[in-house]
Short mmCIF file of C-alpha atoms in Angstrom, two decimals:
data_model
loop_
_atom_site.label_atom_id
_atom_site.label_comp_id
_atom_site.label_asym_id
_atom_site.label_seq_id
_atom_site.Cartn_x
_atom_site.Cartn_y
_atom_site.Cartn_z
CA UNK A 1 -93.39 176.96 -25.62
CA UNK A 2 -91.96 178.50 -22.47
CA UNK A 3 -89.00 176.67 -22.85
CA UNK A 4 -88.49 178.37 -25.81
CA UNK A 5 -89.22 182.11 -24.36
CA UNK A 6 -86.86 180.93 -22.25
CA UNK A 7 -83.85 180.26 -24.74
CA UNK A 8 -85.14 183.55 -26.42
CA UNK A 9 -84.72 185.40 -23.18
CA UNK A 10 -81.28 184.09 -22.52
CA UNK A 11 -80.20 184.79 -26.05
CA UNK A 12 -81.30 188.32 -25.61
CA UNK A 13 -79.43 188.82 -22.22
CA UNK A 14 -76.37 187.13 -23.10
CA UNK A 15 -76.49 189.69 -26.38
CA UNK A 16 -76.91 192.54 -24.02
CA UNK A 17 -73.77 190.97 -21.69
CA UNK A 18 -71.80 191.24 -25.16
CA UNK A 19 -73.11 194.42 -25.98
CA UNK A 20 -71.87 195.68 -22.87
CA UNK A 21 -68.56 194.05 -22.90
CA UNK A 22 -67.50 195.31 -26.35
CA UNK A 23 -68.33 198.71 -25.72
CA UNK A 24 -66.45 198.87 -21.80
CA UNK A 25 -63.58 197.05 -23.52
CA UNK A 26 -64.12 199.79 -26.53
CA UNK A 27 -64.07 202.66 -23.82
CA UNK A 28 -61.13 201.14 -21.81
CA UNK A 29 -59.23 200.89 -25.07
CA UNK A 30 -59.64 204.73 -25.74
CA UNK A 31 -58.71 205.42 -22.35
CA UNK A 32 -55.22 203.42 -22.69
CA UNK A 33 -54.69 204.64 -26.12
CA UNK A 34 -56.33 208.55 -26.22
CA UNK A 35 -55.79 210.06 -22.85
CA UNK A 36 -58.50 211.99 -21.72
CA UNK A 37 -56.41 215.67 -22.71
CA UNK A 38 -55.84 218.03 -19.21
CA UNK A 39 -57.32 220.63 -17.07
CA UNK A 40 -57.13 223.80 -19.15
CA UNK A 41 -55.08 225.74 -16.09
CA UNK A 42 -52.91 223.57 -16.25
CA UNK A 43 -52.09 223.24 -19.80
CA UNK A 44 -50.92 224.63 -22.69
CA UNK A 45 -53.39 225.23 -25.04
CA UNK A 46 -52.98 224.93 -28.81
CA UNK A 47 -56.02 225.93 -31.08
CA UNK A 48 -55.80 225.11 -34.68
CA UNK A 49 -58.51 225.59 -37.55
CA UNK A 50 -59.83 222.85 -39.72
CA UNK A 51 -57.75 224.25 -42.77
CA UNK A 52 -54.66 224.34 -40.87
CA UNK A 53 -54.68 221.12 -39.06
CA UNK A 54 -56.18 219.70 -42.90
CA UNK A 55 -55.46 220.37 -46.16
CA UNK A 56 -59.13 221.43 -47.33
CA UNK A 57 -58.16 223.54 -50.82
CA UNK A 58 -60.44 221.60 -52.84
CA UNK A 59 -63.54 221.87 -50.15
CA UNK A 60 -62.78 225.64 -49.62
CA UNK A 61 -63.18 226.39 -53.44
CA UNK A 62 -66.64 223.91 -53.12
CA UNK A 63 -68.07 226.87 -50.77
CA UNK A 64 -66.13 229.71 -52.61
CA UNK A 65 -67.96 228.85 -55.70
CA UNK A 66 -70.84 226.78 -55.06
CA UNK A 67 -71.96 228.22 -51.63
CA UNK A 68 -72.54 226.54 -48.10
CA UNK A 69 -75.15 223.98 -48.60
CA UNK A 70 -73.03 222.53 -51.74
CA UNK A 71 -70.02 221.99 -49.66
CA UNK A 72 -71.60 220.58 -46.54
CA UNK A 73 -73.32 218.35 -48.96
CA UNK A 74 -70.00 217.34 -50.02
CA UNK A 75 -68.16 216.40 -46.53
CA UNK A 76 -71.15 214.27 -45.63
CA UNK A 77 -70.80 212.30 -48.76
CA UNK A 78 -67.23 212.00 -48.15
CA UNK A 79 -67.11 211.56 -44.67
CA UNK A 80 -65.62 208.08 -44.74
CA UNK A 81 -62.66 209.41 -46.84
CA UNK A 82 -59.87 211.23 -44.49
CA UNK A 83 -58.57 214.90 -45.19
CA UNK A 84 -54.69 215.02 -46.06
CA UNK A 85 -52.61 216.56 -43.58
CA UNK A 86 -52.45 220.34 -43.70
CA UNK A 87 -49.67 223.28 -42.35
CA UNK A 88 -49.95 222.50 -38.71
CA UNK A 89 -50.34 218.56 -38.96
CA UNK A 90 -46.60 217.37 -38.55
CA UNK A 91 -46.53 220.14 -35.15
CA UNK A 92 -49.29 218.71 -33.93
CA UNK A 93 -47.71 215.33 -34.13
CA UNK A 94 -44.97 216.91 -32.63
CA UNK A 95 -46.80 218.19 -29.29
CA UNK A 96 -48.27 214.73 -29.12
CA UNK A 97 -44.80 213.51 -29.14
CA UNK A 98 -43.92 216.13 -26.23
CA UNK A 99 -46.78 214.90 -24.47
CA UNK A 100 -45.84 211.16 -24.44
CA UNK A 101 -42.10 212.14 -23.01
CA UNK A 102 -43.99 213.91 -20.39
CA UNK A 103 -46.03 211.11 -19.48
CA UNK A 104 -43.14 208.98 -18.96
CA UNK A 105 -41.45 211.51 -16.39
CA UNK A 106 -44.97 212.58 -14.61
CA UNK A 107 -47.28 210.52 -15.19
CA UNK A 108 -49.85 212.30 -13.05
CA UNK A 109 -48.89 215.64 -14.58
CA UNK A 110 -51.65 217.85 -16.44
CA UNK A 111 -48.74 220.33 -17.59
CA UNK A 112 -49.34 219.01 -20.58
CA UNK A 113 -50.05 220.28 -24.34
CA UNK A 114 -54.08 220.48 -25.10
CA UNK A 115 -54.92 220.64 -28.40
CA UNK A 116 -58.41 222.27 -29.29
CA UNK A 117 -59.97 221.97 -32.98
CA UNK A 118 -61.42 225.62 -33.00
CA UNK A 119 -63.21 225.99 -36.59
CA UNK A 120 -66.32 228.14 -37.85
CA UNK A 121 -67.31 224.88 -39.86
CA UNK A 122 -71.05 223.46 -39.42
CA UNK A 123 -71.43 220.63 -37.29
CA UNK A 124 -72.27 218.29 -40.04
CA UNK A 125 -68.35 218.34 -41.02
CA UNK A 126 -67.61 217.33 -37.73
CA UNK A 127 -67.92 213.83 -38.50
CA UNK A 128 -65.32 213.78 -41.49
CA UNK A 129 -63.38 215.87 -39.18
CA UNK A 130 -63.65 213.09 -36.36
CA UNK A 131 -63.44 210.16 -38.89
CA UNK A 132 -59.69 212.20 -40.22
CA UNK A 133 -57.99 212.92 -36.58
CA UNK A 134 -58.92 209.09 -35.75
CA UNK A 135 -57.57 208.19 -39.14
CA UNK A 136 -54.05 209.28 -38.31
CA UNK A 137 -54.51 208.64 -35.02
CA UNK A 138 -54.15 212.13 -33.63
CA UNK A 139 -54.84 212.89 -30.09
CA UNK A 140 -57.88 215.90 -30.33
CA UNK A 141 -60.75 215.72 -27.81
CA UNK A 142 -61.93 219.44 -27.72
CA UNK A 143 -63.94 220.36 -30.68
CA UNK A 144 -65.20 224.06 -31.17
CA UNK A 145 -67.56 224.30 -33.96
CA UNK A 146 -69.04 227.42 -34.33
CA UNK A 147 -71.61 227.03 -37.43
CA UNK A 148 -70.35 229.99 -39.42
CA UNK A 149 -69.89 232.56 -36.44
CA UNK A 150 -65.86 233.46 -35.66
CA UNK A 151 -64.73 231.32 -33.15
CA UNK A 152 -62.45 233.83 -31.86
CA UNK A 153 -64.28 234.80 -28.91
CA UNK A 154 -64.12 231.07 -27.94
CA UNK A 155 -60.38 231.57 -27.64
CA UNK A 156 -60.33 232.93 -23.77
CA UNK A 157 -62.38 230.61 -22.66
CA UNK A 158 -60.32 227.57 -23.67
CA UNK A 159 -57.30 229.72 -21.99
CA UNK A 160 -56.06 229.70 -25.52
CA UNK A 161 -51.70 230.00 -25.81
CA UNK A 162 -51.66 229.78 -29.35
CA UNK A 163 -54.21 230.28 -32.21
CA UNK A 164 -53.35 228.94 -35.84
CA UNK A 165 -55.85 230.02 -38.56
CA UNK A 166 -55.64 229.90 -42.28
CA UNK A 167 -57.66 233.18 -41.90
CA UNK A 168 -55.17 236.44 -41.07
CA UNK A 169 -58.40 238.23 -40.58
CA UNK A 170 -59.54 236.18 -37.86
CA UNK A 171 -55.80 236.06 -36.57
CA UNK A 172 -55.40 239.91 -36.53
CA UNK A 173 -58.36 239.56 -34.36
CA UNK A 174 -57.26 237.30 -31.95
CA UNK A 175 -53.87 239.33 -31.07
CA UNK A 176 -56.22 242.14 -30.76
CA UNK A 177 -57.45 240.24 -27.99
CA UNK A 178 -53.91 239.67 -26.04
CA UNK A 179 -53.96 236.24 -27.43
CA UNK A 180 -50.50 234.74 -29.56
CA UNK A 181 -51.83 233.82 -32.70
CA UNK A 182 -50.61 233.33 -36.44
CA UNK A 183 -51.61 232.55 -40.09
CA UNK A 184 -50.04 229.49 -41.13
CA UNK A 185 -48.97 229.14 -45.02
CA UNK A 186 -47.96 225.13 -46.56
CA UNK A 187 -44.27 225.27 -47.22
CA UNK A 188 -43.63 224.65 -51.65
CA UNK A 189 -41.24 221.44 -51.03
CA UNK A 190 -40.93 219.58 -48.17
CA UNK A 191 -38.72 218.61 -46.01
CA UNK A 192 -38.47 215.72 -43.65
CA UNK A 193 -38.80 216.82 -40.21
CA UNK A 194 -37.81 215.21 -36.58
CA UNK A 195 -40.40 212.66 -35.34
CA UNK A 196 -38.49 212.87 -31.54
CA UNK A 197 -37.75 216.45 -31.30
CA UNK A 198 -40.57 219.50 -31.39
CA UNK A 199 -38.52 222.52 -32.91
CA UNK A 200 -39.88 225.80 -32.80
CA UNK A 201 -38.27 228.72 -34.43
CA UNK A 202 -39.09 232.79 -33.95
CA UNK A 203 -38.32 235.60 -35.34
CA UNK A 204 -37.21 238.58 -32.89
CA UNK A 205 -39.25 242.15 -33.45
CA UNK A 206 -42.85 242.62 -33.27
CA UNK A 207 -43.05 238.14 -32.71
CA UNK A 208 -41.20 238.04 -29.46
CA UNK A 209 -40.69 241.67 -28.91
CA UNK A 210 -42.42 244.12 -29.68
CA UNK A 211 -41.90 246.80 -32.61
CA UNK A 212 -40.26 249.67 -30.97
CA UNK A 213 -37.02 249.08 -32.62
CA UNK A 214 -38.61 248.26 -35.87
CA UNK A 215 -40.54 251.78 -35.95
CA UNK A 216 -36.81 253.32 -35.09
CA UNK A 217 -35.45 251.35 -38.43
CA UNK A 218 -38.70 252.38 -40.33
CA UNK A 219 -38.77 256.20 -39.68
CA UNK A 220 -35.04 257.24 -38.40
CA UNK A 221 -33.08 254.77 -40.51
CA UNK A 222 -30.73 251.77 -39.18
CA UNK A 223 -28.06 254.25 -37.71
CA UNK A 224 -30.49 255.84 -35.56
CA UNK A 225 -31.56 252.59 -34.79
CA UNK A 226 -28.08 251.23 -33.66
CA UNK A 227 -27.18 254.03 -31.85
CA UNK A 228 -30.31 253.74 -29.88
CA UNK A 229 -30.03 250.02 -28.90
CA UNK A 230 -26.53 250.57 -27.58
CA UNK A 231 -27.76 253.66 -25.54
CA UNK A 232 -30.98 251.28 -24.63
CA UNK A 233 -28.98 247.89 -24.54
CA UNK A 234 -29.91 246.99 -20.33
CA UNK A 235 -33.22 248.34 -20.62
CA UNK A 236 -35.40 245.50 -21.73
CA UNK A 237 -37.51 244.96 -24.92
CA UNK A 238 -41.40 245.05 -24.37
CA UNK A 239 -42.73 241.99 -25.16
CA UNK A 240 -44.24 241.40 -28.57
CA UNK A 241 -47.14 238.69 -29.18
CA UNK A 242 -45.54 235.28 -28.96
CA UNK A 243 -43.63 235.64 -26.33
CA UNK A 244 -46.46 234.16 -24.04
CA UNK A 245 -46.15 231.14 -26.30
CA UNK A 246 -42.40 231.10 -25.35
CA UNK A 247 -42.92 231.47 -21.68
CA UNK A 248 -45.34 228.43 -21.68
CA UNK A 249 -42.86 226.06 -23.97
CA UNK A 250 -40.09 227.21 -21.52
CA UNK A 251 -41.93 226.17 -18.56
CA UNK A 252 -42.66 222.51 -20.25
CA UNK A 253 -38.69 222.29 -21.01
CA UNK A 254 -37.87 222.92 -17.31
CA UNK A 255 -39.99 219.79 -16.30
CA UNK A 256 -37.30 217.96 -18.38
CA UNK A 257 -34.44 219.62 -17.53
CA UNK A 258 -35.61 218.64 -13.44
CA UNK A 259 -35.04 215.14 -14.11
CA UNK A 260 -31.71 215.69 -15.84
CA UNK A 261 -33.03 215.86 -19.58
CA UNK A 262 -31.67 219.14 -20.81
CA UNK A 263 -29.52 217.16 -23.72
CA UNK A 264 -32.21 215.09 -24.42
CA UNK A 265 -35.40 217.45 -24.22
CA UNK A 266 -37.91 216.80 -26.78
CA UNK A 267 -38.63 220.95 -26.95
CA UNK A 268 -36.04 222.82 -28.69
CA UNK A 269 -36.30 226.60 -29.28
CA UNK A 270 -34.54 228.83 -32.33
CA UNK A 271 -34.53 232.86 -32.11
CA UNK A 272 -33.97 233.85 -35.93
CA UNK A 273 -33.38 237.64 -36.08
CA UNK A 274 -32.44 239.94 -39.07
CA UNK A 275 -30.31 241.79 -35.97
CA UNK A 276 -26.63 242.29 -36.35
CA UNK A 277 -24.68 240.50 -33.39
CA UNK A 278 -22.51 243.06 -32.47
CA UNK A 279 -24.63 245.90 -33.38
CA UNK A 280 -27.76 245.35 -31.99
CA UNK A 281 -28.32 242.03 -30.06
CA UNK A 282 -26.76 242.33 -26.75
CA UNK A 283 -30.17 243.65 -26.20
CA UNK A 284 -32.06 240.86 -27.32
CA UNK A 285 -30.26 238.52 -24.89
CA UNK A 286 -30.95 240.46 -22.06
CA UNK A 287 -34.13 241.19 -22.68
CA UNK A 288 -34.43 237.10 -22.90
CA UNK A 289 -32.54 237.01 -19.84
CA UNK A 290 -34.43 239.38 -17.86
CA UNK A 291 -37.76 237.34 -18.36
CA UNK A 292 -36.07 234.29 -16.97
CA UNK A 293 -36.49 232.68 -20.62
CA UNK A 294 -33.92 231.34 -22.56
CA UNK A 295 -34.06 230.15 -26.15
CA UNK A 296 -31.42 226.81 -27.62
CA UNK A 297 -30.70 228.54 -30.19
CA UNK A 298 -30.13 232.04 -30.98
CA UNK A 299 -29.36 233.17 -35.15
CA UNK A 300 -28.42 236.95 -35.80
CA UNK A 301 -28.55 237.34 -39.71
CA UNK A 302 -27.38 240.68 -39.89
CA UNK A 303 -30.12 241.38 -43.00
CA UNK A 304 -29.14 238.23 -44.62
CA UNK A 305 -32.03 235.80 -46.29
CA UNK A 306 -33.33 233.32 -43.24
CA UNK A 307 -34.98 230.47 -45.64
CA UNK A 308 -31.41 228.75 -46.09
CA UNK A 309 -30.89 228.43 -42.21
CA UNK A 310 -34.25 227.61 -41.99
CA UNK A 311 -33.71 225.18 -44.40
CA UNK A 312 -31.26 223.56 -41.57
CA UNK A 313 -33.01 224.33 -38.76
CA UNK A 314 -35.95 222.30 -40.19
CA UNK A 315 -38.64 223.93 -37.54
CA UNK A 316 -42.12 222.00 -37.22
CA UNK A 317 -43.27 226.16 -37.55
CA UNK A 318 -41.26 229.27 -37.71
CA UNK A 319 -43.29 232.74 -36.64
CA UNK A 320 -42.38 236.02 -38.62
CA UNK A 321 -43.80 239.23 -38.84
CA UNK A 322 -43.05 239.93 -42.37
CA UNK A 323 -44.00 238.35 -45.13
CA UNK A 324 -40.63 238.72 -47.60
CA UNK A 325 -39.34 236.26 -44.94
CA UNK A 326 -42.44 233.91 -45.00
CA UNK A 327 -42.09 233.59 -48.57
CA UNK A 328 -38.79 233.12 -48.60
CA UNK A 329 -39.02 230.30 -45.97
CA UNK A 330 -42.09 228.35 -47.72
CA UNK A 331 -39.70 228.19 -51.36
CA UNK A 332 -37.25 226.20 -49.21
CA UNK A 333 -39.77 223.65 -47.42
CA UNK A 334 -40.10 225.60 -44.13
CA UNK A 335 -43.50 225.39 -42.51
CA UNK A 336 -44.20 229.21 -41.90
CA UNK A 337 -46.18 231.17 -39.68
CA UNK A 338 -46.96 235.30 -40.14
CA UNK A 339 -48.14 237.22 -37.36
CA UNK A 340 -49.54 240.07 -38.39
CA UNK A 341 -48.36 242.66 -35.72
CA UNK A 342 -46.51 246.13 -35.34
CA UNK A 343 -45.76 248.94 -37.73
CA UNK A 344 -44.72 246.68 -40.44
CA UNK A 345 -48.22 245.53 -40.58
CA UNK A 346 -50.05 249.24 -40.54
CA UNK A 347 -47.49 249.69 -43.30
CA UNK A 348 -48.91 247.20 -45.36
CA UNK A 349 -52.59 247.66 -44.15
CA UNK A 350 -52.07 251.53 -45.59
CA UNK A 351 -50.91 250.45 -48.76
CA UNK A 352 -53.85 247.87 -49.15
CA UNK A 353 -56.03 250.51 -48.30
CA UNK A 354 -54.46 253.31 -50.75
CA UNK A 355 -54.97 250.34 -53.41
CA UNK A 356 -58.80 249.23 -52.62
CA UNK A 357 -60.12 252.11 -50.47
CA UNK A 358 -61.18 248.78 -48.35
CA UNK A 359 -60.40 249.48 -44.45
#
């Protein structure tokens, strides 16, 4: 008999040696494969929503129509099956992409991107949430789950540079705050974009800059407004929402450029501005030039439609204040964000106001 408590006993630790070995060689394969993401002073700090990191259309209209407990009901049961990729999926990729080239050149480094699922969802999606970003392999440690309350006063505390949202109510809220933010919208076609190569595109006033010359154009007319940028041309622009979101993907490409990467930089920036050249963007360059940024690319359209260079340009996200150029971008495949900021968007938060008496 106690030879055979004694086989039981050895069973019974040799299980709990293989217990243990499986899950240290479990947690030493996430540490070689998921890299535990950096400090937050360090990096640069992407939040994205559930609905624009997945495509959730069909759950939204679950709790649109059948109310909150029906559609957490519904993620549990399908917890096993992973969400298809939404707006900000391929950019994420991208980042991740930045983040391996990094790695290569400083492998120490924490200047790195950190990418932060911020979403008012309940925490019982969380695990169909988990189950999709290990699906596709994405690289997403900080979860923000706020149970229904806005997660926008989360943002500060993750030292947020960038908030995507599906929800321009909770995005007009976070530039409120002083934080670069923007509703994302799925492009109608798609296009293939660069796997090697994050491109960013932005659009000049009130994304970069702020709306001073815009409220010129708006109430004096585009000859007051030419005349004044050439008597205002070395007097800088004040800076508009996303620049901060510039600065920081400047400071990344410099860590490239040190070790002799500038032609092969995995960061590359597009300014795409209804300005005239001659007319009005000597301005814009200095303005650039006086905040020690630079952008790869700079586009003056003179009023023509963007969404055709766009369509070249082939940006992982492209920021614009107004939404004729947002639309026009999504019919041609572009991956578009709007930031809702400056006079253009008073303008059309009157007129929605004159229409619904709704403030």
């Amino acid at each position: 008999m106690s030879e055979i408590k004694q086989s039981n006993s050895a069973t019974s630790e040799e299980k709990d040696e293989q217990d243990w070995n499986a899950a240290k060689a479990f947690f030493d394969n996430l540490k070689t494969n998921k890299p535990r993401p950096p400090k937050s002073q360090y990096a640069v700090t992407v939040a994205v929503s559930s609905r624009t990191l997945f495509n959730m259309v069909a759950e939204r209209k679950i709790y649109e129509e059948e109310g909150l407990e029906k559609y957490v009901a519904h993620q549990v049961a399908h917890e096993d099956e992973p969400l298809k990729p939404g707006p900000a999926f391929q950019f994420v990729q991208a980042l991740m992409n930045v983040n391996s080239r990094l790695r290569e050149l400083y492998p120490d480094s924490e200047e790195l991107f950190d990418i932060v699922l911020m979403t008012n969802n309940h925490a019982q999606v969380g695990v169909r949430l988990i189950n999709s970003i290990n699906h596709y392999d994405l690289t997403i440690e900080r979860f923000c789950m706020t149970g229904g309350e806005s997660p926008i006063g989360y943002l500060k505390a993750y030292m947020t540079n960038l908030y995507l949202s599906k929800d321009s109510e909770k995005v007009t809220e976070a530039i409120e705050e002083g934080i670069a933010a923007a509703t994302m919208f799925m492009p109608e076609v798609e296009n293939e974009l660069s796997e090697t190569q994050l491109r960013v595109a932005f659009d000049g006033d009130a994304v970069l800059f702020s709306d001073e010359s815009e409220i010129i154009v708006k109430q004096q007319g585009l000859d007051s407004f030419f005349d004044h940028e050439k008597e205002f041309e070395n007097k800088p622009l004040a800076q508009g929402p996303l620049k901060c979101f510039l600065e920081a993907l400047g400071k990344l490409q410099k860590k490239f450029y040190l070790k002799n990467e500038r032609m092969n930089c995995p960061i590359r920036t597009f300014l795409i501005t209804a300005r005239s050249a001659a007319s009005s963007g000597a301005r814009v360059l200095k303005t650039l030039r006086s905040w020690g940024l630079e952008v790869d690319e700079a586009l003056f359209m003179a009023g023509a439609p963007k969404g055709p260079m766009l369509q070249k340009i082939k940006p992982h996200i492209y920021f614009d204040d107004q939404m004729f150029h947002i639309e026009g971008a999504k019919e041609l495949g572009t991956i578009s964000a709007h930031v809702p900021y400056g006079i253009g968007q008073k303008y059309h938060r009157g007129k929605l106001i004159e229409q619904t008496g709704k403030k």
